[in-house]
Amino acid sequence: MNPPASVRNVSDTAHWVALYRALESERPDAHFHDAHARRLAGTRGEQIHATLPRPMRNAAWSVVARTVVMDRMIQAEISAGVTLVVNLAAGLDTRPYRLPLPPNLVWVEVDQGPLLAEKAALLESAEPHCTLERIPLDLSQEAPVRELLQRLGQRAEKVLVITEGLVMYLRPEEVATLARTMAGVPTIQGWVTDVISPGLLRMIEKDWGHALRAGSASMHFAPPEGVAWFESRGWRVAECQSTFVAARALRRLPRFLRLLSYLPGSGGFDPNRPWSGICLLRPILRGDHAGPDGGAQ
């Protein structure tokens, strides 16, 4: 197959990620069980996976680690009082169905209309564990996104926003606008996101850049200062865990990476090396000059 044809648009990557969740769920030692992932991935997910360069085909460990760490962060935030979760670029995520969520929780999925419609049809017979709403919206449109976040912020006293696999596809100025918009909504008290380094962006561009560009799904956001980038945009880092370190703890690293994981500083942030992290961010209150209380591990 011709690799550039593997991704038609950025929404296609949701099928690929769903396939990785399905593969993990089917393992006897699975760290999570997603009963819907295989159906959601469909033949499209398998086709994309088949056309990926070898480094990308072997990247299931990063999706598993990201999923597990985000699951833990999200559940901890809900236990601490979050009553409304907003999942921006929700894709084919199934957390409302697979996590043990309280029935009074409201979970809002926001993404492109066709993808949400496809997802709703595939999950028509499934029952979420909480109140689930889906809102079709083009997240590249600044004013509608701002209006939506402000409106949702009025519905609860404590809101958590998730941007899993989103910000790296945005340009830095777009991430900055999103960060400042969310920081301006008083009830948004937590933001769970993943971040990549310039070194990882260069590696992805080398291995798969032509395919992503062909599908208008290029990656852009990889701040050289790492998670510290968010501090001047209204957010402090409450927790940030290296995806590499998390995958090692979960015993999901491929053999050659397991050997590298024992090198000193292998999981630390270096802008020139491949690195990704999963972060929980808190809004910096006016007059709050404290720095991050958690760093990349």
XYZ file of N, CA and C in Angstrom, residues 10-272:
789
model
N -7.245 14.162 10.045
C -6.792 13.946 11.408
C -7.733 13.034 12.181
N -9.014 12.995 11.822
C -9.955 12.115 12.512
C -9.625 10.645 12.290
N -8.943 10.340 11.178
C -8.576 8.955 10.898
C -7.669 8.380 11.980
N -6.877 9.246 12.624
C -5.965 8.734 13.647
C -6.731 8.129 14.818
N -8.011 8.507 14.997
C -8.815 7.935 16.081
C -9.022 6.441 15.876
N -9.151 6.002 14.629
C -9.316 4.574 14.362
C -8.041 3.802 14.682
N -6.912 4.411 14.367
C -5.618 3.793 14.652
C -5.426 3.643 16.160
N -5.728 4.692 16.927
C -5.595 4.634 18.381
C -6.567 3.615 18.974
N -7.779 3.539 18.426
C -8.753 2.553 18.907
C -8.242 1.137 18.687
N -7.540 0.919 17.584
C -6.981 -0.412 17.337
C -5.967 -0.776 18.412
N -5.125 0.169 18.818
C -4.155 -0.104 19.869
C -4.862 -0.419 21.194
N -5.979 0.275 21.459
C -6.734 -0.037 22.675
C -7.327 -1.441 22.581
N -7.756 -1.821 21.401
C -8.304 -3.165 21.216
C -7.233 -4.227 21.444
N -6.050 -4.008 20.896
C -4.969 -4.978 21.056
C -4.586 -5.146 22.522
N -4.560 -4.037 23.273
C -4.259 -4.129 24.700
C -5.380 -4.865 25.427
N -6.610 -4.577 25.099
C -7.754 -5.189 25.779
C -7.797 -6.700 25.574
N -7.233 -7.157 24.458
C -7.269 -8.587 24.129
C -6.110 -9.365 24.730
N -5.204 -8.689 25.409
C -4.087 -9.374 26.075
C -4.561 -10.016 27.381
N -3.982 -11.149 27.756
C -4.365 -11.758 29.040
C -3.948 -10.919 30.245
N -2.942 -10.067 30.066
C -2.473 -9.211 31.162
C -2.838 -7.750 30.907
N -3.975 -7.514 30.262
C -4.383 -6.163 29.864
C -4.483 -5.223 31.054
N -4.052 -3.976 30.845
C -4.144 -2.952 31.888
C -5.505 -2.253 31.872
N -6.274 -2.432 30.814
C -7.644 -1.928 30.756
C -8.401 -2.792 29.754
N -9.710 -2.738 29.835
C -10.554 -3.523 28.933
C -11.546 -2.597 28.241
N -11.378 -2.450 26.957
C -12.255 -1.619 26.146
C -13.048 -2.556 25.237
N -14.260 -2.871 25.656
C -15.078 -3.836 24.925
C -15.508 -3.329 23.554
N -15.395 -2.031 23.322
C -15.886 -1.443 22.071
C -14.771 -1.071 21.107
N -13.514 -1.172 21.546
C -12.397 -0.641 20.749
C -12.257 -1.321 19.396
N -12.389 -2.645 19.355
C -12.213 -3.349 18.087
C -13.279 -2.910 17.076
N -14.511 -2.761 17.519
C -15.586 -2.341 16.621
C -15.361 -0.907 16.145
N -14.914 -0.041 17.042
C -14.678 1.346 16.675
C -13.493 1.491 15.715
N -12.459 0.699 15.932
C -11.289 0.756 15.044
C -11.686 0.344 13.635
N -12.452 -0.737 13.516
C -12.944 -1.196 12.231
C -11.830 -1.537 11.250
N -12.205 -1.725 10.025
C -11.207 -2.026 8.996
C -10.317 -0.825 8.729
N -10.839 0.383 8.997
C -10.030 1.587 8.758
C -8.817 1.601 9.671
N -9.019 1.257 10.940
C -7.900 1.204 11.866
C -6.863 0.180 11.448
N -7.310 -0.961 10.969
C -6.384 -1.998 10.531
C -5.633 -1.571 9.280
N -6.327 -0.881 8.363
C -5.673 -0.409 7.144
C -4.589 0.615 7.462
N -4.902 1.547 8.360
C -3.913 2.559 8.731
C -2.705 1.891 9.366
N -2.953 0.975 10.289
C -1.864 0.289 10.977
C -0.971 -0.456 9.987
N -1.574 -1.064 8.979
C -0.808 -1.837 7.996
C 0.110 -0.970 7.156
N -0.210 0.314 7.001
C 0.596 1.194 6.153
C 1.616 2.010 6.948
N 1.586 1.877 8.280
C 2.496 2.680 9.093
C 3.941 2.205 8.947
N 4.909 3.116 9.016
C 6.305 2.710 9.111
C 6.502 1.891 10.394
N 7.516 1.055 10.414
C 7.723 0.157 11.554
C 7.754 0.878 12.901
N 8.462 2.017 13.043
C 8.463 2.685 14.353
C 7.068 3.064 14.838
N 6.192 3.441 13.908
C 4.841 3.815 14.305
C 4.003 2.595 14.627
N 4.212 1.486 13.894
C 3.468 0.255 14.191
C 3.830 -0.279 15.568
N 5.044 0.013 16.012
C 5.503 -0.466 17.318
C 5.211 0.520 18.447
N 4.363 1.507 18.186
C 4.122 2.560 19.165
C 2.920 2.288 20.064
N 2.398 1.066 20.038
C 1.234 0.763 20.872
C 1.536 1.019 22.342
N 2.777 0.824 22.755
C 3.144 1.014 24.164
C 2.847 2.436 24.640
N 3.036 3.420 23.749
C 2.806 4.809 24.160
C 1.315 5.087 24.333
N 0.478 4.497 23.469
C -0.965 4.674 23.603
C -1.465 4.013 24.877
N -0.950 2.818 25.176
C -1.353 2.109 26.399
C -0.960 2.923 27.629
N 0.277 3.414 27.656
C 0.735 4.192 28.810
C -0.072 5.471 28.964
N -0.306 6.169 27.864
C -1.091 7.403 27.923
C -2.491 7.123 28.437
N -3.105 6.057 27.956
C -4.460 5.708 28.377
C -4.519 5.420 29.867
N -3.587 4.612 30.352
C -3.595 4.228 31.763
C -3.365 5.434 32.664
N -2.386 6.269 32.326
C -2.074 7.432 33.163
C -3.234 8.427 33.144
N -3.795 8.684 31.964
C -4.929 9.605 31.896
C -6.138 9.062 32.647
N -6.375 7.753 32.550
C -7.471 7.148 33.314
C -7.319 7.464 34.793
N -6.105 7.281 35.287
C -5.860 7.506 36.718
C -6.064 8.967 37.088
N -5.539 9.877 36.276
C -5.692 11.305 36.558
C -7.163 11.718 36.546
N -7.886 11.248 35.546
C -9.293 11.617 35.406
C -10.108 11.098 36.586
N -9.896 9.843 36.952
C -10.652 9.277 38.069
C -10.321 9.981 39.377
N -9.059 10.371 39.556
C -8.685 11.090 40.773
C -9.370 12.452 40.833
N -9.465 13.140 39.689
C -10.125 14.445 39.648
C -11.620 14.317 39.939
N -12.236 13.271 39.419
C -13.658 13.054 39.683
C -13.875 12.737 41.159
N -12.993 11.940 41.743
C -13.090 11.631 43.171
C -12.919 12.889 44.016
N -12.176 13.875 43.475
C -11.933 15.116 44.209
C -13.023 16.168 43.978
N -14.079 15.821 43.248
C -15.197 16.742 43.142
C -15.588 17.216 41.762
N -14.874 16.809 40.716
C -15.269 17.201 39.363
C -16.633 16.581 39.030
N -17.542 17.386 38.529
C -18.871 16.888 38.156
C -19.162 17.024 36.666
N -18.255 17.690 35.932
C -18.429 17.825 34.493
C -17.070 17.680 33.818
N -16.993 16.750 32.880
C -15.769 16.498 32.115
C -16.025 16.899 30.670
N -15.121 17.688 30.106
C -15.222 18.097 28.705
C -14.050 17.480 27.955
N -14.343 16.589 27.037
C -13.307 15.913 26.256
C -13.261 16.546 24.871
N -12.283 17.445 24.666
C -12.123 18.107 23.379
C -11.378 17.185 22.411
N -11.862 17.076 21.186
C -11.326 16.120 20.215
C -11.432 14.716 20.793
N -12.656 14.365 21.216
C -12.881 13.090 21.908
C -12.600 11.884 21.034
N -12.708 12.051 19.719
C -12.419 10.934 18.832
C -13.278 9.722 19.149
N -12.642 8.558 19.238
C -13.350 7.309 19.518
C -13.082 6.836 20.939
N -12.806 7.764 21.821
C -12.589 7.445 23.235
C -13.859 6.831 23.827
N -13.679 5.865 24.736
C -14.836 5.178 25.333
C -14.828 5.238 26.857
N -14.163 6.196 27.443
C -14.107 6.250 28.908
C -15.486 6.306 29.571
N -16.475 7.000 29.012
C -17.790 6.997 29.668
C -18.409 5.602 29.758
N -17.937 4.674 28.922
C -18.474 3.319 28.904
C -17.629 2.334 29.720
N -16.329 2.573 29.800
C -15.471 1.563 30.418
C -14.956 1.926 31.806
N -14.994 3.207 32.186
C -14.541 3.582 33.516
C -15.706 3.528 34.506
N -15.429 3.203 35.782
C -16.479 3.184 36.803
C -16.811 4.600 37.263
N -17.630 5.290 36.498
C -17.941 6.690 36.750
C -19.242 6.828 37.531
N -19.354 7.870 38.362
C -20.604 8.095 39.099
C -21.725 8.488 38.143
N -22.929 8.011 38.377
C -24.038 8.299 37.447
C -24.405 9.770 37.357
N -24.047 10.562 38.379
C -24.384 11.988 38.343
C -23.341 12.817 37.593
N -22.282 12.195 37.130
C -21.262 12.906 36.349
C -21.799 13.211 34.956
N -21.493 14.402 34.458
C -21.820 14.766 33.079
C -20.527 14.754 32.263
N -20.529 14.007 31.177
C -19.354 13.878 30.308
C -19.736 14.421 28.939
N -19.002 15.430 28.457
C -19.310 16.068 27.180
C -18.186 15.780 26.190
N -18.542 15.161 25.076
C -17.579 14.887 24.010
C -17.745 15.925 22.911
N -16.625 16.510 22.482
C -16.648 17.533 21.429
C -15.704 17.089 20.314
N -16.196 17.075 19.086
C -15.351 16.697 17.953
C -16.101 16.990 16.657
N -15.471 16.619 15.545
C -16.095 16.808 14.246
C -17.398 16.015 14.172
N -18.417 16.622 13.551
C -19.728 16.001 13.486
C -19.747 14.603 12.890
N -19.104 14.373 11.726
C -19.157 13.040 11.117
C -18.553 11.948 12.009
N -17.464 12.268 12.709
C -16.846 11.267 13.579
C -17.748 10.946 14.758
N -18.351 11.977 15.362
C -19.253 11.738 16.484
C -20.484 10.950 16.043
N -20.977 11.222 14.836
C -22.136 10.490 14.329
C -21.787 9.023 14.101
N -20.610 8.777 13.540
C -20.154 7.400 13.334
C -20.048 6.669 14.670
N -19.477 7.337 15.635
C -19.293 6.749 16.963
C -20.643 6.445 17.620
N -21.558 7.392 17.548
C -22.881 7.198 18.150
C -23.587 6.000 17.538
N -23.457 5.832 16.227
C -24.105 4.701 15.558
C -23.495 3.373 15.995
N -22.175 3.337 16.114
C -21.499 2.098 16.501
C -21.770 1.727 17.954
N -22.029 2.725 18.793
C -22.255 2.474 20.215
C -23.733 2.616 20.603
N -24.599 2.537 19.619
C -26.021 2.782 19.861
C -26.597 1.875 20.950
N -26.166 0.621 20.999
C -26.726 -0.322 21.960
C -25.972 -0.335 23.290
N -24.910 0.442 23.400
C -24.109 0.465 24.631
C -24.629 1.542 25.574
N -24.474 1.299 26.868
C -24.945 2.241 27.878
C -23.756 2.865 28.605
N -23.632 4.191 28.568
C -22.554 4.842 29.344
C -22.868 4.789 30.829
N -21.827 4.912 31.644
C -21.993 4.847 33.095
C -22.372 6.189 33.710
N -22.408 7.231 32.901
C -22.755 8.568 33.384
C -23.597 9.250 32.312
N -23.973 10.491 32.549
C -24.702 11.254 31.533
C -23.716 11.689 30.444
N -23.991 11.279 29.213
C -23.075 11.537 28.105
C -23.744 12.442 27.078
N -23.040 13.526 26.719
C -23.511 14.437 25.677
C -22.442 14.540 24.593
N -22.882 14.715 23.361
C -21.947 14.883 22.247
C -22.275 16.178 21.524
N -21.235 16.998 21.313
C -21.417 18.295 20.662
C -20.510 18.369 19.441
N -21.076 18.414 18.231
C -20.242 18.560 17.030
C -19.715 19.985 16.913
N -18.406 20.116 16.740
C -17.803 21.447 16.645
C -16.432 21.344 15.994
N -16.131 22.286 15.139
C -14.810 22.398 14.542
C -13.912 23.128 15.543
N -12.979 22.413 16.141
C -12.156 22.983 17.204
C -11.140 23.996 16.696
N -11.045 24.159 15.386
C -10.140 25.188 14.851
C -10.802 26.559 14.839
N -12.095 26.617 15.158
C -12.828 27.885 15.163
C -12.783 28.497 16.557
N -12.008 29.557 16.713
C -11.731 30.123 18.040
C -12.985 30.608 18.761
N -13.809 31.408 18.111
C -14.964 32.000 18.786
C -15.981 30.951 19.253
N -16.372 29.971 18.411
C -17.305 28.947 18.886
C -16.746 28.103 20.027
N -15.454 27.819 19.993
C -14.845 27.044 21.081
C -14.886 27.842 22.376
N -14.550 29.131 22.298
C -14.590 29.987 23.485
C -16.009 30.053 24.053
N -16.976 30.233 23.178
C -18.373 30.306 23.620
C -18.813 28.996 24.268
N -18.419 27.875 23.681
C -18.800 26.575 24.234
C -18.207 26.373 25.621
N -16.919 26.657 25.784
C -16.270 26.455 27.075
C -16.872 27.359 28.146
N -17.185 28.585 27.769
C -17.804 29.492 28.738
C -19.189 28.997 29.134
N -19.927 28.480 28.174
C -21.276 27.980 28.456
C -21.216 26.726 29.328
N -20.312 25.815 28.994
C -20.192 24.593 29.791
C -19.681 24.911 31.197
N -18.822 25.915 31.294
C -18.289 26.306 32.594
C -19.349 26.793 33.556
N -20.471 27.227 33.029
C -21.557 27.713 33.870
C -22.423 26.575 34.421
N -22.183 25.367 33.950
C -23.043 24.247 34.334
C -22.534 23.463 35.542
N -21.339 23.762 36.010
C -20.788 23.014 37.141
C -19.809 23.893 37.901
N -19.572 23.522 39.149
C -18.630 24.280 39.976
C -17.193 23.818 39.770
N -17.025 22.589 39.284
C -15.674 22.065 39.081
C -15.659 21.259 37.787
N -14.918 21.787 36.798
C -14.890 21.199 35.459
C -13.471 20.724 35.139
N -13.379 19.569 34.479
C -12.109 19.040 33.995
C -12.161 18.978 32.476
N -11.097 19.470 31.812
C -10.995 19.406 30.359
C -9.910 18.397 29.988
N -10.189 17.590 28.984
C -9.229 16.612 28.462
C -8.908 16.967 27.020
N -7.630 16.975 26.668
C -7.224 17.136 25.264
C -6.214 16.028 24.958
N -6.712 14.829 24.803
C -5.840 13.675 24.532
C -5.561 13.592 23.034
N -4.279 13.643 22.678
C -3.908 13.538 21.276
C -4.388 14.696 20.429
N -4.539 15.872 21.024
C -5.033 17.042 20.282
C -3.980 18.109 20.079
N -3.344 18.585 21.165
C -2.565 19.827 21.064
C -1.391 19.719 20.096
N -0.826 18.515 19.910
C 0.306 18.419 18.980
C -0.098 18.699 17.538
N -1.398 18.597 17.228
C -1.875 18.896 15.875
C -2.196 20.378 15.690
N -2.161 21.136 16.776
C -2.453 22.573 16.698
C -1.157 23.366 16.580
N -1.260 24.572 16.107
C -0.105 25.473 16.065
C 0.058 26.119 17.440
N 1.274 26.511 17.799
C 1.502 27.072 19.137
C 0.550 28.204 19.500
N 0.255 29.089 18.537
C -0.645 30.196 18.845
C -2.063 29.702 19.117
N -2.453 28.591 18.491
C -3.777 28.023 18.738
C -3.850 27.385 20.123
N -2.763 26.712 20.526
C -2.727 26.134 21.876
C -2.735 27.248 22.915
N -2.003 28.326 22.649
C -1.974 29.458 23.575
C -3.360 30.070 23.738
N -4.073 30.220 22.642
C -5.432 30.763 22.710
C -6.339 29.852 23.515
N -6.252 28.549 23.263
C -7.063 27.589 24.011
C -6.725 27.635 25.498
N -5.434 27.680 25.813
C -5.011 27.715 27.215
C -5.551 28.949 27.926
N -5.432 30.096 27.285
C -5.899 31.339 27.919
C -7.420 31.373 28.022
N -8.102 30.805 27.028
C -9.563 30.740 27.092
C -10.003 29.906 28.284
N -9.399 28.744 28.457
C -9.779 27.871 29.563
C -9.398 28.489 30.903
N -8.244 29.154 30.950
C -7.827 29.799 32.198
C -8.792 30.908 32.590
N -9.517 31.458 31.607
C -10.467 32.525 31.878
C -11.838 32.044 32.321
N -12.035 30.723 32.374
C -13.301 30.158 32.854
C -13.056 29.665 34.281
N -13.570 30.343 35.289
C -13.219 30.045 36.685
C -13.497 28.611 37.126
N -14.502 27.983 36.549
C -14.854 26.634 37.014
C -13.999 25.539 36.388
N -13.236 25.875 35.340
C -12.318 24.873 34.767
C -11.089 24.819 35.671
N -11.030 23.812 36.504
C -10.004 23.727 37.536
C -8.955 22.656 37.257
N -9.080 21.979 36.123
C -8.079 20.987 35.762
C -8.062 20.765 34.264
N -6.881 20.440 33.754
C -6.695 20.192 32.319
C -5.722 19.020 32.190
N -6.193 17.933 31.601
C -5.353 16.764 31.350
C -4.991 16.749 29.876
N -3.700 16.714 29.589
C -3.249 16.762 28.205
C -1.962 15.977 28.049
N -1.590 15.709 26.814
C -0.285 15.118 26.526
C 0.518 16.113 25.708
N 1.839 16.026 25.840
C 2.756 16.967 25.205
C 3.928 16.182 24.633
N 4.456 16.626 23.494
C 5.621 15.973 22.907
C 6.766 16.967 22.793
N 7.974 16.440 22.650
C 9.176 17.272 22.524
C 9.481 17.549 21.054
N 10.282 18.585 20.775
C 10.715 18.810 19.390
C 11.442 17.594 18.819
N 12.195 16.882 19.662
C 12.903 15.695 19.192
C 11.952 14.622 18.697
N 10.843 14.413 19.417
C 9.861 13.423 18.979
C 9.133 13.913 17.731
N 8.845 15.210 17.674
C 8.191 15.748 16.485
C 9.051 15.526 15.248
N 10.354 15.740 15.375
C 11.251 15.515 14.232
C 11.256 14.049 13.829
N 11.228 13.144 14.794
C 11.227 11.717 14.492
C 9.939 11.320 13.774
N 8.798 11.844 14.257
C 7.519 11.548 13.610
C 7.497 12.116 12.201
N 8.019 13.331 12.047
C 8.058 13.968 10.731
C 8.904 13.144 9.758
N 9.996 12.607 10.242
C 10.875 11.811 9.383
C 10.217 10.504 8.979
N 9.575 9.829 9.950
C 9.023 8.498 9.702
C 7.665 8.519 9.022
N 6.877 9.578 9.296
C 5.476 9.534 8.890
C 4.953 10.881 8.424
N 5.835 11.869 8.331
C 5.395 13.215 8.013
C 4.669 13.320 6.691
N 5.147 12.607 5.662
C 4.504 12.712 4.352
C 3.078 12.185 4.393
N 2.848 11.128 5.184
C 1.500 10.576 5.294
C 0.576 11.533 6.036
N 1.091 12.147 7.099
C 0.272 13.092 7.862
C -0.064 14.318 7.024
N 0.918 14.825 6.291
C 0.664 16.006 5.456
C -0.354 15.688 4.366
N -0.279 14.474 3.810
C -1.225 14.082 2.765
C -2.652 14.060 3.288
N -2.807 13.791 4.578
C -4.124 13.774 5.184
C -4.448 15.047 5.919
N -3.687 16.106 5.674
C -3.878 17.395 6.373
C -3.891 17.195 7.883
N -2.979 16.342 8.357
C -2.940 16.008 9.790
C -1.545 16.215 10.363
N -0.853 17.237 9.875
C 0.508 17.489 10.352
C 0.514 17.899 11.819
N 1.596 17.550 12.499
C 1.790 17.958 13.880
C 2.633 19.229 13.925
N 2.346 20.097 14.899
C 3.024 21.390 14.979
C 3.530 21.724 16.374
N 2.792 21.339 17.409
C 3.059 21.842 18.756
C 3.987 20.900 19.518
N 5.203 21.363 19.757
C 6.194 20.618 20.530
C 7.111 21.652 21.175
N 6.697 22.260 22.279
C 7.445 23.389 22.846
C 8.842 22.985 23.322
N 9.873 23.741 22.931
C 11.243 23.401 23.345
C 11.458 23.503 24.839
N 10.626 24.287 25.542
C 10.760 24.383 26.995
C 9.929 23.338 27.716
N 9.289 22.443 26.956
C 8.503 21.379 27.570
C 7.257 21.912 28.245
N 6.861 21.259 29.336
C 5.606 21.632 30.000
C 5.686 23.008 30.653
N 6.885 23.539 30.830
C 7.017 24.888 31.378
C 6.375 25.924 30.464
N 6.179 25.568 29.197
C 5.527 26.479 28.236
C 4.179 26.964 28.752
N 3.461 26.118 29.484
C 2.102 26.454 29.903
C 2.075 27.511 31.007
N 3.191 27.700 31.703
C 3.196 28.581 32.870
C 2.912 30.035 32.502
N 3.328 30.471 31.340
C 3.065 31.854 30.933
C 1.745 31.989 30.191
N 1.004 30.887 30.106
C -0.302 30.913 29.437
C -1.432 30.591 30.406
N -1.147 30.757 31.715
C -2.212 30.646 32.697
C -2.319 29.328 33.427
N -1.324 28.426 33.249
C -1.428 27.100 33.856
C -0.128 26.681 34.526
N -0.255 26.003 35.660
C 0.904 25.410 36.319
C 0.785 23.882 36.247
N 1.894 23.218 36.337
C 1.927 21.764 36.218
C 1.744 21.143 37.604
N 0.633 20.457 37.803
C 0.397 19.751 39.063
C 1.046 18.380 39.038
N 1.083 17.763 37.848
C 1.698 16.442 37.702
C 2.053 16.247 36.246
N 3.195 15.647 35.993
C 3.560 15.300 34.620
C 4.402 14.036 34.645
N 3.951 13.037 33.929
C 4.650 11.760 33.917
C 5.132 11.434 32.514
N 6.366 11.031 32.413
C 6.927 10.599 31.138
C 6.177 9.366 30.632
N 5.767 9.392 29.367
C 5.105 8.234 28.769
C 6.041 7.037 28.770
N 7.312 7.295 28.531
C 8.340 6.249 28.500
C 8.448 5.567 29.864
N 8.509 6.364 30.910
C 8.618 5.817 32.264
C 7.366 5.034 32.629
N 6.211 5.575 32.259
C 4.954 4.883 32.553
C 4.887 3.543 31.830
N 5.303 3.524 30.569
C 5.265 2.277 29.800
C 6.230 1.244 30.382
N 7.368 1.707 30.872
C 8.301 0.776 31.513
C 7.672 0.158 32.749
N 7.015 0.974 33.570
C 6.373 0.459 34.781
C 5.249 -0.510 34.438
N 4.606 -0.307 33.301
C 3.508 -1.180 32.882
C 3.996 -2.403 32.115
N 5.291 -2.510 31.911
C 5.899 -3.624 31.169
C 5.375 -3.702 29.729
N 5.351 -2.542 29.084
C 4.891 -2.497 27.703
C 5.967 -2.024 26.731
N 7.140 -1.682 27.205
C 8.193 -1.238 26.292
C 8.709 -2.416 25.462
N 8.916 -2.219 24.152
C 9.576 -3.247 23.348
C 10.979 -3.527 23.894
N 11.520 -4.675 23.559
C 12.787 -5.110 24.145
C 13.912 -4.094 23.973
N 14.059 -3.536 22.757
C 15.178 -2.612 22.535
C 15.019 -1.337 23.352
N 13.764 -0.923 23.601
C 13.547 0.268 24.415
C 13.716 -0.037 25.905
N 13.443 -1.267 26.305
C 13.672 -1.634 27.703
C 15.138 -1.472 28.061
N 16.010 -1.830 27.125
C 17.451 -1.682 27.372
C 17.809 -0.202 27.522
N 17.232 0.647 26.656
C 17.507 2.079 26.728
C 16.957 2.698 28.013
N 15.896 2.120 28.549
C 15.239 2.711 29.714
C 16.108 2.683 30.961
N 17.167 1.872 30.940
C 18.034 1.798 32.109
C 19.179 2.811 32.059
N 19.255 3.566 30.965
C 20.280 4.598 30.877
C 19.899 5.778 31.772
N 20.854 6.434 32.407
C 20.536 7.581 33.276
C 19.794 8.676 32.507
N 18.735 9.186 33.097
C 17.980 10.273 32.499
C 17.169 9.893 31.284
N 16.937 8.591 31.076
C 16.264 8.142 29.859
C 14.830 8.653 29.756
N 14.191 8.922 30.898
C 12.814 9.383 30.850
C 12.652 10.879 31.035
N 13.773 11.594 31.222
C 13.689 13.032 31.456
C 13.506 13.824 30.177
N 12.970 15.029 30.311
C 12.735 15.859 29.137
C 14.030 16.429 28.600
N 14.205 16.298 27.307
C 15.303 16.918 26.571
C 14.714 17.324 25.236
N 14.729 18.611 24.899
C 14.073 19.042 23.651
C 14.625 18.362 22.407
N 15.857 17.883 22.476
C 16.484 17.281 21.303
C 16.281 15.777 21.213
